[in-house]
PDB file of C-alpha atoms in Angstrom:
ATOM      1  CA  UNK R   1       7.729  30.087  -6.256  1.00  0.00           C
ATOM      2  CA  UNK R   2       4.266  29.183  -6.129  1.00  0.00           C
ATOM      3  CA  UNK R   3       3.612  25.229  -6.485  1.00  0.00           C
ATOM      4  CA  UNK R   4       0.721  24.155  -8.563  1.00  0.00           C
ATOM      5  CA  UNK R   5      -1.980  22.038  -6.745  1.00  0.00           C
ATOM      6  CA  UNK R   6      -0.848  18.562  -6.095  1.00  0.00           C
ATOM      7  CA  UNK R   7      -3.067  15.908  -8.172  1.00  0.00           C
ATOM      8  CA  UNK R   8      -4.386  12.462  -6.847  1.00  0.00           C
ATOM      9  CA  UNK R   9      -4.913   9.766  -9.100  1.00  0.00           C
ATOM     10  CA  UNK R  10      -7.684   7.427  -8.224  1.00  0.00           C
ATOM     11  CA  UNK R  11      -8.591   4.274  -9.848  1.00  0.00           C
ATOM     12  CA  UNK R  12     -12.370   3.564 -11.460  1.00  0.00           C
ATOM     13  CA  UNK R  13     -13.593   1.588  -8.192  1.00  0.00           C
ATOM     14  CA  UNK R  14     -13.360   3.205  -4.953  1.00  0.00           C
ATOM     15  CA  UNK R  15     -13.416   1.631  -1.704  1.00  0.00           C
ATOM     16  CA  UNK R  16     -14.736   3.046   1.420  1.00  0.00           C
ATOM     17  CA  UNK R  17     -11.080   4.116   2.484  1.00  0.00           C
ATOM     18  CA  UNK R  18     -10.536   5.723  -1.090  1.00  0.00           C
ATOM     19  CA  UNK R  19     -13.288   7.518  -0.776  1.00  0.00           C
ATOM     20  CA  UNK R  20     -12.387   8.722   2.574  1.00  0.00           C
ATOM     21  CA  UNK R  21      -9.006   9.790   1.230  1.00  0.00           C
ATOM     22  CA  UNK R  22     -10.719  11.687  -1.642  1.00  0.00           C
ATOM     23  CA  UNK R  23     -12.536  13.890   0.639  1.00  0.00           C
ATOM     24  CA  UNK R  24      -9.349  14.703   2.981  1.00  0.00           C
ATOM     25  CA  UNK R  25      -7.426  15.313  -0.227  1.00  0.00           C
ATOM     26  CA  UNK R  26     -10.079  17.548  -1.747  1.00  0.00           C
ATOM     27  CA  UNK R  27     -10.454  19.131   1.648  1.00  0.00           C
ATOM     28  CA  UNK R  28      -6.655  19.808   1.997  1.00  0.00           C
ATOM     29  CA  UNK R  29      -6.656  21.593  -1.573  1.00  0.00           C
ATOM     30  CA  UNK R  30      -5.363  18.418  -3.839  1.00  0.00           C
ATOM     31  CA  UNK R  31      -7.005  18.171  -7.298  1.00  0.00           C
ATOM     32  CA  UNK R  32      -8.343  14.435  -7.950  1.00  0.00           C
ATOM     33  CA  UNK R  33      -7.988  12.727 -11.425  1.00  0.00           C
ATOM     34  CA  UNK R  34     -10.563   9.964 -11.037  1.00  0.00           C
ATOM     35  CA  UNK R  35     -10.423   7.334 -13.822  1.00  0.00           C
ATOM     36  CA  UNK R  36     -14.218   6.390 -15.034  1.00  0.00           C
ATOM     37  CA  UNK R  37     -13.216   3.333 -17.262  1.00  0.00           C
ATOM     38  CA  UNK R  38     -11.321   0.436 -16.201  1.00  0.00           C
ATOM     39  CA  UNK R  39      -9.187   0.641 -19.445  1.00  0.00           C
ATOM     40  CA  UNK R  40      -5.891   2.976 -18.911  1.00  0.00           C
ATOM     41  CA  UNK R  41      -6.580   5.392 -21.974  1.00  0.00           C
ATOM     42  CA  UNK R  42      -3.486   6.153 -24.308  1.00  0.00           C
ATOM     43  CA  UNK R  43      -1.920   9.759 -23.702  1.00  0.00           C
ATOM     44  CA  UNK R  44      -2.431   9.637 -20.014  1.00  0.00           C
ATOM     45  CA  UNK R  45       1.392  10.507 -19.704  1.00  0.00           C
ATOM     46  CA  UNK R  46       1.580  12.798 -22.519  1.00  0.00           C
ATOM     47  CA  UNK R  47       2.686  16.221 -21.688  1.00  0.00           C
ATOM     48  CA  UNK R  48      -0.861  17.767 -22.016  1.00  0.00           C
ATOM     49  CA  UNK R  49      -2.272  15.706 -19.307  1.00  0.00           C
ATOM     50  CA  UNK R  50      -0.102  17.464 -16.766  1.00  0.00           C
ATOM     51  CA  UNK R  51      -1.089  20.896 -18.160  1.00  0.00           C
ATOM     52  CA  UNK R  52      -4.707  21.109 -17.448  1.00  0.00           C
ATOM     53  CA  UNK R  53      -5.236  24.344 -16.078  1.00  0.00           C
ATOM     54  CA  UNK R  54      -6.020  24.151 -12.403  1.00  0.00           C
ATOM     55  CA  UNK R  55      -6.440  20.522 -12.787  1.00  0.00           C
ATOM     56  CA  UNK R  56      -9.602  20.772 -15.062  1.00  0.00           C
ATOM     57  CA  UNK R  57     -10.064  18.478 -17.922  1.00  0.00           C
ATOM     58  CA  UNK R  58     -13.210  18.308 -19.411  1.00  0.00           C
ATOM     59  CA  UNK R  59     -14.296  15.371 -21.736  1.00  0.00           C
ATOM     60  CA  UNK R  60     -13.411  15.713 -25.285  1.00  0.00           C
ATOM     61  CA  UNK R  61     -10.538  18.451 -24.409  1.00  0.00           C
ATOM     62  CA  UNK R  62      -6.781  17.866 -25.401  1.00  0.00           C
ATOM     63  CA  UNK R  63      -5.891  17.177 -21.890  1.00  0.00           C
ATOM     64  CA  UNK R  64      -8.841  15.053 -20.873  1.00  0.00           C
ATOM     65  CA  UNK R  65      -7.211  11.485 -22.033  1.00  0.00           C
ATOM     66  CA  UNK R  66      -9.872  10.755 -24.493  1.00  0.00           C
ATOM     67  CA  UNK R  67     -12.935  11.677 -22.198  1.00  0.00           C
ATOM     68  CA  UNK R  68     -12.234   8.937 -19.781  1.00  0.00           C
ATOM     69  CA  UNK R  69     -10.906  10.912 -16.839  1.00  0.00           C
ATOM     70  CA  UNK R  70     -12.988  12.999 -14.541  1.00  0.00           C
ATOM     71  CA  UNK R  71     -11.364  15.806 -12.413  1.00  0.00           C
ATOM     72  CA  UNK R  72     -12.390  17.210  -9.208  1.00  0.00           C
ATOM     73  CA  UNK R  73     -10.974  20.006  -7.426  1.00  0.00           C
ATOM     74  CA  UNK R  74     -11.723  22.345  -4.240  1.00  0.00           C
ATOM     75  CA  UNK R  75     -10.191  24.733  -1.731  1.00  0.00           C
ATOM     76  CA  UNK R  76      -6.877  26.259  -1.852  1.00  0.00           C
ATOM     77  CA  UNK R  77      -4.036  24.218  -3.388  1.00  0.00           C
ATOM     78  CA  UNK R  78      -1.692  22.843  -1.086  1.00  0.00           C
ATOM     79  CA  UNK R  79       2.032  24.455  -1.538  1.00  0.00           C
ATOM     80  CA  UNK R  80       4.296  21.301  -0.831  1.00  0.00           C
ATOM     81  CA  UNK R  81       5.270  18.563  -3.107  1.00  0.00           C
ATOM     82  CA  UNK R  82       6.187  21.016  -5.698  1.00  0.00           C
ATOM     83  CA  UNK R  83       8.034  19.373  -8.624  1.00  0.00           C
ATOM     84  CA  UNK R  84       9.029  22.532 -10.567  1.00  0.00           C
ATOM     85  CA  UNK R  85       8.235  26.019 -11.507  1.00  0.00           C
ATOM     86  CA  UNK R  86       5.296  25.023 -13.521  1.00  0.00           C
ATOM     87  CA  UNK R  87       5.043  20.928 -13.042  1.00  0.00           C
ATOM     88  CA  UNK R  88       2.239  19.343 -10.812  1.00  0.00           C
ATOM     89  CA  UNK R  89       3.412  16.731  -8.245  1.00  0.00           C
ATOM     90  CA  UNK R  90       1.365  13.675  -8.976  1.00  0.00           C
ATOM     91  CA  UNK R  91       0.580  11.222  -6.644  1.00  0.00           C
ATOM     92  CA  UNK R  92      -1.885   7.870  -7.047  1.00  0.00           C
ATOM     93  CA  UNK R  93      -3.643   5.683  -4.442  1.00  0.00           C
ATOM     94  CA  UNK R  94      -4.834   2.497  -6.837  1.00  0.00           C
ATOM     95  CA  UNK R  95      -4.267  -1.484  -6.339  1.00  0.00           C
ATOM     96  CA  UNK R  96      -1.183  -2.911  -8.269  1.00  0.00           C
ATOM     97  CA  UNK R  97      -2.610  -3.714 -11.528  1.00  0.00           C
ATOM     98  CA  UNK R  98      -3.850  -0.218 -12.052  1.00  0.00           C
ATOM     99  CA  UNK R  99      -1.134   1.405 -10.357  1.00  0.00           C
ATOM    100  CA  UNK R 100       1.720  -0.845 -12.737  1.00  0.00           C
ATOM    101  CA  UNK R 101       0.130   0.633 -15.733  1.00  0.00           C
ATOM    102  CA  UNK R 102      -0.396   4.250 -14.630  1.00  0.00           C
ATOM    103  CA  UNK R 103       2.432   5.357 -12.297  1.00  0.00           C
ATOM    104  CA  UNK R 104       5.289   4.809 -14.890  1.00  0.00           C
ATOM    105  CA  UNK R 105       3.415   7.095 -17.298  1.00  0.00           C
ATOM    106  CA  UNK R 106       3.146  10.014 -15.011  1.00  0.00           C
ATOM    107  CA  UNK R 107       6.645   9.668 -13.328  1.00  0.00           C
ATOM    108  CA  UNK R 108       5.265   8.388  -9.996  1.00  0.00           C
ATOM    109  CA  UNK R 109       7.479   6.213  -7.855  1.00  0.00           C
ATOM    110  CA  UNK R 110       5.920   3.492  -5.855  1.00  0.00           C
ATOM    111  CA  UNK R 111       7.498   2.653  -2.676  1.00  0.00           C
ATOM    112  CA  UNK R 112       6.899  -1.127  -1.194  1.00  0.00           C
ATOM    113  CA  UNK R 113       8.932  -3.570   1.215  1.00  0.00           C
ATOM    114  CA  UNK R 114      11.560  -5.607  -0.384  1.00  0.00           C
ATOM    115  CA  UNK R 115       9.746  -9.186  -1.206  1.00  0.00           C
ATOM    116  CA  UNK R 116      11.687 -10.889   1.694  1.00  0.00           C
ATOM    117  CA  UNK R 117      11.431  -8.235   4.444  1.00  0.00           C
ATOM    118  CA  UNK R 118       8.829 -10.247   6.272  1.00  0.00           C
ATOM    119  CA  UNK R 119      10.890 -13.274   5.830  1.00  0.00           C
ATOM    120  CA  UNK R 120      14.293 -11.708   7.340  1.00  0.00           C
ATOM    121  CA  UNK R 121      12.604 -10.252  10.303  1.00  0.00           C
ATOM    122  CA  UNK R 122      14.189 -11.919  13.803  1.00  0.00           C
ATOM    123  CA  UNK R 123      11.805 -14.532  15.365  1.00  0.00           C
ATOM    124  CA  UNK R 124      11.045 -12.143  18.155  1.00  0.00           C
ATOM    125  CA  UNK R 125       8.825 -10.156  15.863  1.00  0.00           C
ATOM    126  CA  UNK R 126       7.199 -12.687  13.854  1.00  0.00           C
ATOM    127  CA  UNK R 127       6.692 -15.196  16.372  1.00  0.00           C
ATOM    128  CA  UNK R 128       6.586 -17.719  13.587  1.00  0.00           C
ATOM    129  CA  UNK R 129       8.609 -19.407  10.679  1.00  0.00           C
ATOM    130  CA  UNK R 130       8.694 -17.178   7.652  1.00  0.00           C
ATOM    131  CA  UNK R 131      10.326 -18.028   4.461  1.00  0.00           C
ATOM    132  CA  UNK R 132      10.527 -16.312   1.319  1.00  0.00           C
ATOM    133  CA  UNK R 133      10.859 -18.895  -1.878  1.00  0.00           C
ATOM    134  CA  UNK R 134       9.467 -19.475  -5.358  1.00  0.00           C
ATOM    135  CA  UNK R 135       5.931 -20.854  -6.000  1.00  0.00           C
ATOM    136  CA  UNK R 136       7.872 -24.064  -7.846  1.00  0.00           C
ATOM    137  CA  UNK R 137       9.474 -24.495  -4.570  1.00  0.00           C
ATOM    138  CA  UNK R 138       6.211 -24.087  -2.529  1.00  0.00           C
ATOM    139  CA  UNK R 139       4.842 -26.902  -4.544  1.00  0.00           C
ATOM    140  CA  UNK R 140       6.796 -29.143  -2.584  1.00  0.00           C
ATOM    141  CA  UNK R 141       5.115 -28.126   0.772  1.00  0.00           C
ATOM    142  CA  UNK R 142       3.264 -31.179   2.696  1.00  0.00           C
ATOM    143  CA  UNK R 143       2.160 -29.574   5.313  1.00  0.00           C
ATOM    144  CA  UNK R 144      -0.740 -26.746   5.741  1.00  0.00           C
ATOM    145  CA  UNK R 145       1.008 -23.442   5.314  1.00  0.00           C
ATOM    146  CA  UNK R 146      -0.269 -19.573   4.980  1.00  0.00           C
ATOM    147  CA  UNK R 147       0.859 -18.371   1.894  1.00  0.00           C
ATOM    148  CA  UNK R 148       0.762 -15.385  -0.166  1.00  0.00           C
ATOM    149  CA  UNK R 149       2.329 -13.106  -2.357  1.00  0.00           C
ATOM    150  CA  UNK R 150       4.833 -10.254  -0.939  1.00  0.00           C
ATOM    151  CA  UNK R 151       3.639  -7.227  -2.475  1.00  0.00           C
ATOM    152  CA  UNK R 152       0.372  -7.691  -4.441  1.00  0.00           C
ATOM    153  CA  UNK R 153      -2.371  -9.830  -4.272  1.00  0.00           C
ATOM    154  CA  UNK R 154      -1.840 -12.223  -7.273  1.00  0.00           C
ATOM    155  CA  UNK R 155      -1.530 -15.301  -5.104  1.00  0.00           C
ATOM    156  CA  UNK R 156      -4.295 -15.712  -3.031  1.00  0.00           C
ATOM    157  CA  UNK R 157      -3.695 -15.147   0.880  1.00  0.00           C
ATOM    158  CA  UNK R 158      -4.506 -18.313   2.232  1.00  0.00           C
ATOM    159  CA  UNK R 159      -4.080 -21.229   4.592  1.00  0.00           C
ATOM    160  CA  UNK R 160      -3.340 -24.242   1.797  1.00  0.00           C
ATOM    161  CA  UNK R 161      -3.314 -28.069   3.122  1.00  0.00           C
ATOM    162  CA  UNK R 162      -0.052 -28.289   1.105  1.00  0.00           C
ATOM    163  CA  UNK R 163       1.788 -27.235  -1.840  1.00  0.00           C
ATOM    164  CA  UNK R 164      -0.507 -29.453  -4.478  1.00  0.00           C
ATOM    165  CA  UNK R 165      -3.415 -26.490  -3.244  1.00  0.00           C
ATOM    166  CA  UNK R 166      -1.618 -23.644  -4.719  1.00  0.00           C
ATOM    167  CA  UNK R 167      -1.967 -22.170  -8.349  1.00  0.00           C
ATOM    168  CA  UNK R 168      -0.578 -24.343 -10.779  1.00  0.00           C
ATOM    169  CA  UNK R 169       2.340 -23.314 -13.271  1.00  0.00           C
ATOM    170  CA  UNK R 170      -0.360 -22.612 -15.976  1.00  0.00           C
ATOM    171  CA  UNK R 171      -2.073 -20.048 -13.763  1.00  0.00           C
ATOM    172  CA  UNK R 172       1.389 -18.798 -12.434  1.00  0.00           C
ATOM    173  CA  UNK R 173       5.128 -18.712 -13.517  1.00  0.00           C
ATOM    174  CA  UNK R 174       6.636 -20.981 -11.022  1.00  0.00           C
ATOM    175  CA  UNK R 175       9.654 -18.128 -10.424  1.00  0.00           C
ATOM    176  CA  UNK R 176       7.085 -16.340  -8.912  1.00  0.00           C
ATOM    177  CA  UNK R 177       8.086 -15.660  -4.942  1.00  0.00           C
ATOM    178  CA  UNK R 178       5.964 -15.917  -2.130  1.00  0.00           C
ATOM    179  CA  UNK R 179       5.812 -16.112   1.124  1.00  0.00           C
ATOM    180  CA  UNK R 180       5.478 -19.321   2.995  1.00  0.00           C
ATOM    181  CA  UNK R 181       4.799 -19.260   6.668  1.00  0.00           C
ATOM    182  CA  UNK R 182       3.604 -20.980   9.729  1.00  0.00           C
ATOM    183  CA  UNK R 183      -0.287 -20.362  10.447  1.00  0.00           C
ATOM    184  CA  UNK R 184      -0.827 -18.114  13.378  1.00  0.00           C
ATOM    185  CA  UNK R 185      -4.100 -16.765  14.358  1.00  0.00           C
ATOM    186  CA  UNK R 186      -4.478 -13.546  15.381  1.00  0.00           C
ATOM    187  CA  UNK R 187      -7.217 -12.472  18.428  1.00  0.00           C
ATOM    188  CA  UNK R 188      -6.878  -8.571  17.506  1.00  0.00           C
ATOM    189  CA  UNK R 189      -4.955  -6.881  14.125  1.00  0.00           C
ATOM    190  CA  UNK R 190      -4.099  -3.280  13.859  1.00  0.00           C
ATOM    191  CA  UNK R 191      -2.664  -1.029  10.666  1.00  0.00           C
ATOM    192  CA  UNK R 192       0.107   1.127  11.772  1.00  0.00           C
ATOM    193  CA  UNK R 193       0.901   4.033   8.767  1.00  0.00           C
ATOM    194  CA  UNK R 194       4.917   4.617   8.937  1.00  0.00           C
ATOM    195  CA  UNK R 195       6.492   7.899   7.971  1.00  0.00           C
ATOM    196  CA  UNK R 196      10.234   8.818   8.123  1.00  0.00           C
ATOM    197  CA  UNK R 197      10.787   5.959  10.809  1.00  0.00           C
ATOM    198  CA  UNK R 198       7.393   6.652  13.263  1.00  0.00           C
ATOM    199  CA  UNK R 199       4.236   5.616  13.521  1.00  0.00           C
ATOM    200  CA  UNK R 200       2.214   8.400  12.035  1.00  0.00           C
ATOM    201  CA  UNK R 201      -1.524   6.978  11.843  1.00  0.00           C
ATOM    202  CA  UNK R 202      -2.913   3.725  13.155  1.00  0.00           C
ATOM    203  CA  UNK R 203      -6.099   2.007  13.792  1.00  0.00           C
ATOM    204  CA  UNK R 204      -7.860  -1.239  14.447  1.00  0.00           C
ATOM    205  CA  UNK R 205      -9.013  -3.142  11.554  1.00  0.00           C
ATOM    206  CA  UNK R 206      -9.799  -6.834  12.896  1.00  0.00           C
ATOM    207  CA  UNK R 207     -11.050  -8.909  15.483  1.00  0.00           C
ATOM    208  CA  UNK R 208     -11.049 -12.771  15.796  1.00  0.00           C
ATOM    209  CA  UNK R 209     -10.442 -12.542  11.948  1.00  0.00           C
ATOM    210  CA  UNK R 210     -13.331 -10.281  11.290  1.00  0.00           C
ATOM    211  CA  UNK R 211     -13.672  -6.660  10.351  1.00  0.00           C
ATOM    212  CA  UNK R 212     -13.915  -4.391  13.386  1.00  0.00           C
ATOM    213  CA  UNK R 213     -12.516  -0.879  12.909  1.00  0.00           C
ATOM    214  CA  UNK R 214     -11.363   0.955  16.494  1.00  0.00           C
ATOM    215  CA  UNK R 215      -8.823   3.244  17.559  1.00  0.00           C
ATOM    216  CA  UNK R 216      -5.298   2.360  18.287  1.00  0.00           C
ATOM    217  CA  UNK R 217      -4.050  -0.094  21.371  1.00  0.00           C
ATOM    218  CA  UNK R 218      -1.030   1.377  23.431  1.00  0.00           C
ATOM    219  CA  UNK R 219       0.364  -1.809  23.224  1.00  0.00           C
ATOM    220  CA  UNK R 220       0.137  -2.163  19.556  1.00  0.00           C
ATOM    221  CA  UNK R 221       1.393   1.401  19.400  1.00  0.00           C
ATOM    222  CA  UNK R 222       4.391   0.151  21.404  1.00  0.00           C
ATOM    223  CA  UNK R 223       5.216  -2.882  19.734  1.00  0.00           C
ATOM    224  CA  UNK R 224       4.651  -0.823  16.400  1.00  0.00           C
ATOM    225  CA  UNK R 225       7.720   1.474  17.811  1.00  0.00           C
ATOM    226  CA  UNK R 226      10.079  -1.597  18.683  1.00  0.00           C
ATOM    227  CA  UNK R 227       9.421  -3.246  15.410  1.00  0.00           C
ATOM    228  CA  UNK R 228      10.678   0.136  13.814  1.00  0.00           C
ATOM    229  CA  UNK R 229      13.401   0.225  16.011  1.00  0.00           C
ATOM    230  CA  UNK R 230      14.633  -3.109  15.161  1.00  0.00           C
ATOM    231  CA  UNK R 231      13.753  -2.865  11.350  1.00  0.00           C
ATOM    232  CA  UNK R 232      12.737   0.443  10.284  1.00  0.00           C
ATOM    233  CA  UNK R 233      16.127   0.884   8.304  1.00  0.00           C
ATOM    234  CA  UNK R 234      15.083  -1.913   5.918  1.00  0.00           C
ATOM    235  CA  UNK R 235      11.744  -0.111   5.010  1.00  0.00           C
ATOM    236  CA  UNK R 236      11.044   2.955   2.432  1.00  0.00           C
ATOM    237  CA  UNK R 237      10.181   5.996   4.502  1.00  0.00           C
ATOM    238  CA  UNK R 238       6.341   5.860   3.829  1.00  0.00           C
ATOM    239  CA  UNK R 239       4.798   2.087   4.213  1.00  0.00           C
ATOM    240  CA  UNK R 240       2.001   0.418   6.124  1.00  0.00           C
ATOM    241  CA  UNK R 241       2.545  -2.192   8.321  1.00  0.00           C
ATOM    242  CA  UNK R 242      -0.067  -4.597  10.019  1.00  0.00           C
ATOM    243  CA  UNK R 243       0.609  -6.031  13.627  1.00  0.00           C
ATOM    244  CA  UNK R 244      -1.690  -8.063  15.705  1.00  0.00           C
ATOM    245  CA  UNK R 245      -2.136 -10.244  19.324  1.00  0.00           C
ATOM    246  CA  UNK R 246      -2.839 -13.654  19.321  1.00  0.00           C
ATOM    247  CA  UNK R 247      -4.624 -15.642  22.116  1.00  0.00           C
ATOM    248  CA  UNK R 248      -1.682 -16.011  24.202  1.00  0.00           C
ATOM    249  CA  UNK R 249      -0.880 -12.419  24.340  1.00  0.00           C
ATOM    250  CA  UNK R 250       1.988 -12.701  21.822  1.00  0.00           C
ATOM    251  CA  UNK R 251       2.555  -9.584  19.667  1.00  0.00           C
ATOM    252  CA  UNK R 252       3.639  -9.846  16.098  1.00  0.00           C
ATOM    253  CA  UNK R 253       4.602  -8.173  12.907  1.00  0.00           C
ATOM    254  CA  UNK R 254       1.764  -9.708  10.184  1.00  0.00           C
ATOM    255  CA  UNK R 255       2.727  -8.472   6.917  1.00  0.00           C
ATOM    256  CA  UNK R 256       3.698  -5.104   5.156  1.00  0.00           C
ATOM    257  CA  UNK R 257       1.831  -3.476   2.556  1.00  0.00           C
ATOM    258  CA  UNK R 258       2.244  -0.894   0.092  1.00  0.00           C
ATOM    259  CA  UNK R 259       0.633   2.011   1.828  1.00  0.00           C
ATOM    260  CA  UNK R 260      -0.580   3.634  -1.644  1.00  0.00           C
ATOM    261  CA  UNK R 261      -2.550   0.098  -2.068  1.00  0.00           C
ATOM    262  CA  UNK R 262      -3.802   0.218   1.624  1.00  0.00           C
ATOM    263  CA  UNK R 263      -7.171   0.959   2.944  1.00  0.00           C
ATOM    264  CA  UNK R 264      -6.904   3.705   5.892  1.00  0.00           C
ATOM    265  CA  UNK R 265      -9.759   1.673   8.039  1.00  0.00           C
ATOM    266  CA  UNK R 266     -10.382   3.421  11.557  1.00  0.00           C
ATOM    267  CA  UNK R 267      -6.875   5.670  10.829  1.00  0.00           C
ATOM    268  CA  UNK R 268      -6.524   9.524  10.888  1.00  0.00           C
ATOM    269  CA  UNK R 269      -7.380  10.433   7.154  1.00  0.00           C
ATOM    270  CA  UNK R 270      -5.465  13.208   7.098  1.00  0.00           C
ATOM    271  CA  UNK R 271      -2.332  11.486   8.243  1.00  0.00           C
ATOM    272  CA  UNK R 272      -2.829   8.200   6.530  1.00  0.00           C
ATOM    273  CA  UNK R 273      -3.277  10.477   3.241  1.00  0.00           C
ATOM    274  CA  UNK R 274       0.456  11.862   3.988  1.00  0.00           C
ATOM    275  CA  UNK R 275       1.526   8.870   4.148  1.00  0.00           C
ATOM    276  CA  UNK R 276       0.118   7.618   0.560  1.00  0.00           C
ATOM    277  CA  UNK R 277       1.319  10.837  -0.780  1.00  0.00           C
ATOM    278  CA  UNK R 278       4.986  10.140   0.339  1.00  0.00           C
ATOM    279  CA  UNK R 279       4.427   6.419  -0.788  1.00  0.00           C
ATOM    280  CA  UNK R 280       3.342   7.099  -4.422  1.00  0.00           C
ATOM    281  CA  UNK R 281       4.655  10.487  -5.545  1.00  0.00           C
ATOM    282  CA  UNK R 282       7.280  12.116  -8.160  1.00  0.00           C
ATOM    283  CA  UNK R 283      10.098   9.867  -9.275  1.00  0.00           C
ATOM    284  CA  UNK R 284      11.963  13.583  -9.262  1.00  0.00           C
ATOM    285  CA  UNK R 285      11.545  13.711  -5.396  1.00  0.00           C
ATOM    286  CA  UNK R 286      12.342  10.504  -4.481  1.00  0.00           C
ATOM    287  CA  UNK R 287      15.238  10.608  -1.318  1.00  0.00           C
ATOM    288  CA  UNK R 288      18.536   8.552  -1.655  1.00  0.00           C
ATOM    289  CA  UNK R 289      17.450   6.150   0.728  1.00  0.00           C
ATOM    290  CA  UNK R 290      13.794   5.377  -1.021  1.00  0.00           C
ATOM    291  CA  UNK R 291      15.502   4.911  -4.179  1.00  0.00           C
ATOM    292  CA  UNK R 292      16.301   1.548  -3.088  1.00  0.00           C
ATOM    293  CA  UNK R 293      12.542   0.834  -2.513  1.00  0.00           C
ATOM    294  CA  UNK R 294      10.618   1.657  -5.811  1.00  0.00           C
ATOM    295  CA  UNK R 295       8.610  -0.984  -7.248  1.00  0.00           C
TER     296      UNK R 295
END
């Protein structure tokens, strides 16, 4: 059976990492569908969209979603990821707000960690107290704390002086779950792209709180493997986990992020792309394990 080329859907505005993944996908023979408007067009999920010949859809043609999409392709198609005898395997790399609209229309399953995953890790892996609670409960905090949304950026990830500084109930549903943790400062931070229970790609992305790209550190990789051994079964098969070391030399898990919404920074782009493709691919191709981690 010959599989049609896989398709990678991208949002209107690309980060440096997204441009890197786009170039990598093109080199590997994937077709790129890139939004050229901020609004998701009607009819994107219609049968005609998935049947563009060779991934092409010129503006004004029946398959171009009303002319708001640009398609690009190069090279021969990858033969993996086929969804059927004539169906394209569609994948996505984008932020949550774009992905939440587009993925259901295209039959894409978005994998992410459970909202309370970080809070359930043993203290030996986090080096700090972390709790999952509603933001309504967090309003009662009377101490500085680092507060963030578990799987998106709807609540700015910041150190808040107390609960009164959080976005109020006029802006956020009080039932919204947030992660509340002790304040911990990291000297150096690394991003680990995890695939099938192993560290598939990695790289440094920050030093002393500022962007600084570099190769993966041996100790970071070793800590990542230890974290996977302890908690890997509680994660989907494709995910990004950030780890860091503080000034006292303690290693800790910083957070888990959806691979489909994460930058690759200095990681091997081929291997980072492989993680993204698994993390946001056809729902029909989900493994039994991953079904529990669909957004």
